[in-house]
Amino acid sequence: DQQVKQNSPSLSVQEGRISILNCDYTNSMFDYFLWYKKYPAEGPTFLISISSIKDKNEDGRFTVFLNKSAKHLSLHIVPSQPGDSAVYFCAARKRTSGSRLTFGEGTQLTVNP
Amino acid sequence: NAGVTQTPKFRILKIGQSMTLQCAQDMNHNYMYWYRQDPGMGLKLIYYSVGAGITDKGEVPNGYNVSRSTTEDFPLRLELAAPSQTSVYFCASSYDSNWNTGELFFGEGSRLTVL
């Protein structure tokens, strides 16, 4: 039962353009959503998060949008840079589960110069 | 601060062997976790701990054991290694004041191959 799903295993964009990574979830008890970034041979690092009471959170080039009715969130990166090339994981948390996160499968983003 | 430190980074085991993956954090975090990452499968929670002396099972605990005798250390024990345990293992920690965001701090990972 995959409660958090990233349907695109990979995404390729040109430098300077927008990258849009998508994530869908099924459990309406999730109250917080996070994006992590992972480079090869490194652990995931936290990128940005959003509470379920908001529909948008922005941090520099990164913006996360949440559509609760569709149980869908997306991460926008503008402008994309080659250093953004990494695997991006969507994760979700239920308040009753403390900090235990449920992760999606990940999307490999490649930004071409 | 070193953050979350995992050892070893790489290990090859034979079927039936046992080993312990070590994890230590120096951030005084109460919460610690073990995840495994299989190709195309995301990260799955194996075990977690909310403090010294307290551990609980995650989604995929079978074949593993943990202990938490100190705040800093959270070792993961594999008993009778099987090929299905070939994976990359990540240890993570969080401070309970981070519960508002759920942010976890991860180690660099331990790549385990069982042949």
PDB file of C-alpha atoms in Angstrom, chain B residues 17-95:
ATOM      1  CA  GLN B  17      26.005 -14.227   8.546  1.00  0.00           C
ATOM      2  CA  SER B  18      25.165 -11.572  11.119  1.00  0.00           C
ATOM      3  CA  MET B  19      26.375  -8.016  11.497  1.00  0.00           C
ATOM      4  CA  THR B  20      25.653  -4.709  13.181  1.00  0.00           C
ATOM      5  CA  LEU B  21      25.330  -1.369  11.431  1.00  0.00           C
ATOM      6  CA  GLN B  22      26.442   1.399  13.726  1.00  0.00           C
ATOM      7  CA  CYS B  23      24.781   4.813  13.973  1.00  0.00           C
ATOM      8  CA  ALA B  24      25.745   7.704  16.201  1.00  0.00           C
ATOM      9  CA  GLN B  25      24.510  11.289  16.387  1.00  0.00           C
ATOM     10  CA  ASP B  26      25.995  14.217  18.264  1.00  0.00           C
ATOM     11  CA  MET B  27      23.021  16.597  18.061  1.00  0.00           C
ATOM     12  CA  ASN B  28      21.365  15.381  21.282  1.00  0.00           C
ATOM     13  CA  HIS B  29      18.334  14.277  19.282  1.00  0.00           C
ATOM     14  CA  ASN B  30      15.752  12.183  21.091  1.00  0.00           C
ATOM     15  CA  TYR B  31      14.359  10.453  18.006  1.00  0.00           C
ATOM     16  CA  MET B  32      16.342   8.045  15.851  1.00  0.00           C
ATOM     17  CA  TYR B  33      15.337   5.934  12.872  1.00  0.00           C
ATOM     18  CA  TRP B  34      16.582   3.245  10.531  1.00  0.00           C
ATOM     19  CA  TYR B  35      15.380   3.276   6.928  1.00  0.00           C
ATOM     20  CA  ARG B  36      16.293   1.078   3.999  1.00  0.00           C
ATOM     21  CA  GLN B  37      16.268   2.203   0.394  1.00  0.00           C
ATOM     22  CA  ASP B  38      15.732  -0.293  -2.391  1.00  0.00           C
ATOM     23  CA  PRO B  39      15.933   0.758  -6.054  1.00  0.00           C
ATOM     24  CA  GLY B  40      12.725   2.471  -7.170  1.00  0.00           C
ATOM     25  CA  MET B  41      11.083   1.850  -3.795  1.00  0.00           C
ATOM     26  CA  GLY B  42      11.821   4.951  -1.768  1.00  0.00           C
ATOM     27  CA  LEU B  43      12.747   4.692   1.887  1.00  0.00           C
ATOM     28  CA  LYS B  44      11.045   2.212   4.187  1.00  0.00           C
ATOM     29  CA  LEU B  45      11.130   2.529   7.985  1.00  0.00           C
ATOM     30  CA  ILE B  46      12.662  -0.473   9.738  1.00  0.00           C
ATOM     31  CA  TYR B  47      12.784   0.577  13.399  1.00  0.00           C
ATOM     32  CA  TYR B  48      12.658   3.797  15.344  1.00  0.00           C
ATOM     33  CA  SER B  49      13.325   5.035  18.855  1.00  0.00           C
ATOM     34  CA  VAL B  50      11.856   7.991  20.753  1.00  0.00           C
ATOM     35  CA  GLY B  51      14.534   7.932  23.437  1.00  0.00           C
ATOM     36  CA  ALA B  52      17.067   5.798  25.268  1.00  0.00           C
ATOM     37  CA  GLY B  53      15.586   2.450  26.214  1.00  0.00           C
ATOM     38  CA  ILE B  54      12.552   2.797  23.919  1.00  0.00           C
ATOM     39  CA  THR B  55      12.322   1.225  20.467  1.00  0.00           C
ATOM     40  CA  ASP B  56       9.492   0.236  18.165  1.00  0.00           C
ATOM     41  CA  LYS B  57       8.926  -1.463  14.844  1.00  0.00           C
ATOM     42  CA  GLY B  58       8.431   0.375  11.595  1.00  0.00           C
ATOM     43  CA  GLU B  59       7.057  -0.921   8.294  1.00  0.00           C
ATOM     44  CA  VAL B  60       9.679  -3.598   7.559  1.00  0.00           C
ATOM     45  CA  PRO B  61      11.213  -4.877  10.847  1.00  0.00           C
ATOM     46  CA  ASN B  62      11.531  -8.588  10.042  1.00  0.00           C
ATOM     47  CA  GLY B  63      15.112  -9.849  10.136  1.00  0.00           C
ATOM     48  CA  TYR B  64      16.379  -6.873  12.139  1.00  0.00           C
ATOM     49  CA  ASN B  65      16.842  -5.867  15.741  1.00  0.00           C
ATOM     50  CA  VAL B  66      17.775  -2.604  17.414  1.00  0.00           C
ATOM     51  CA  SER B  67      18.768  -1.289  20.809  1.00  0.00           C
ATOM     52  CA  ARG B  68      19.027   2.205  22.248  1.00  0.00           C
ATOM     53  CA  SER B  69      21.118   2.215  25.399  1.00  0.00           C
ATOM     54  CA  THR B  70      22.236   5.849  25.000  1.00  0.00           C
ATOM     55  CA  THR B  71      20.809   8.974  23.370  1.00  0.00           C
ATOM     56  CA  GLU B  72      23.694   9.034  20.894  1.00  0.00           C
ATOM     57  CA  ASP B  73      23.777   5.467  19.550  1.00  0.00           C
ATOM     58  CA  PHE B  74      21.227   3.377  17.667  1.00  0.00           C
ATOM     59  CA  PRO B  75      22.767   0.202  16.216  1.00  0.00           C
ATOM     60  CA  LEU B  76      20.876  -2.022  13.768  1.00  0.00           C
ATOM     61  CA  ARG B  77      21.503  -5.756  14.009  1.00  0.00           C
ATOM     62  CA  LEU B  78      20.979  -8.113  11.084  1.00  0.00           C
ATOM     63  CA  GLU B  79      20.583 -11.727  12.105  1.00  0.00           C
ATOM     64  CA  LEU B  80      20.943 -14.504   9.526  1.00  0.00           C
ATOM     65  CA  ALA B  81      21.474 -12.229   6.537  1.00  0.00           C
ATOM     66  CA  ALA B  82      19.392 -12.968   3.454  1.00  0.00           C
ATOM     67  CA  PRO B  83      19.704 -11.678  -0.146  1.00  0.00           C
ATOM     68  CA  SER B  84      16.467  -9.713   0.410  1.00  0.00           C
ATOM     69  CA  GLN B  85      18.379  -7.554   2.893  1.00  0.00           C
ATOM     70  CA  THR B  86      20.667  -6.263   0.168  1.00  0.00           C
ATOM     71  CA  SER B  87      19.956  -2.546   0.330  1.00  0.00           C
ATOM     72  CA  VAL B  88      21.219   0.861   1.330  1.00  0.00           C
ATOM     73  CA  TYR B  89      20.538   1.592   4.975  1.00  0.00           C
ATOM     74  CA  PHE B  90      20.079   5.093   6.315  1.00  0.00           C
ATOM     75  CA  CYS B  91      20.086   6.146   9.919  1.00  0.00           C
ATOM     76  CA  ALA B  92      18.339   9.411  10.786  1.00  0.00           C
ATOM     77  CA  SER B  93      17.621  11.491  13.846  1.00  0.00           C
ATOM     78  CA  SER B  94      15.375  14.344  14.881  1.00  0.00           C
ATOM     79  CA  TYR B  95      14.831  16.482  17.952  1.00  0.00           C
TER      80      TYR B  95
END
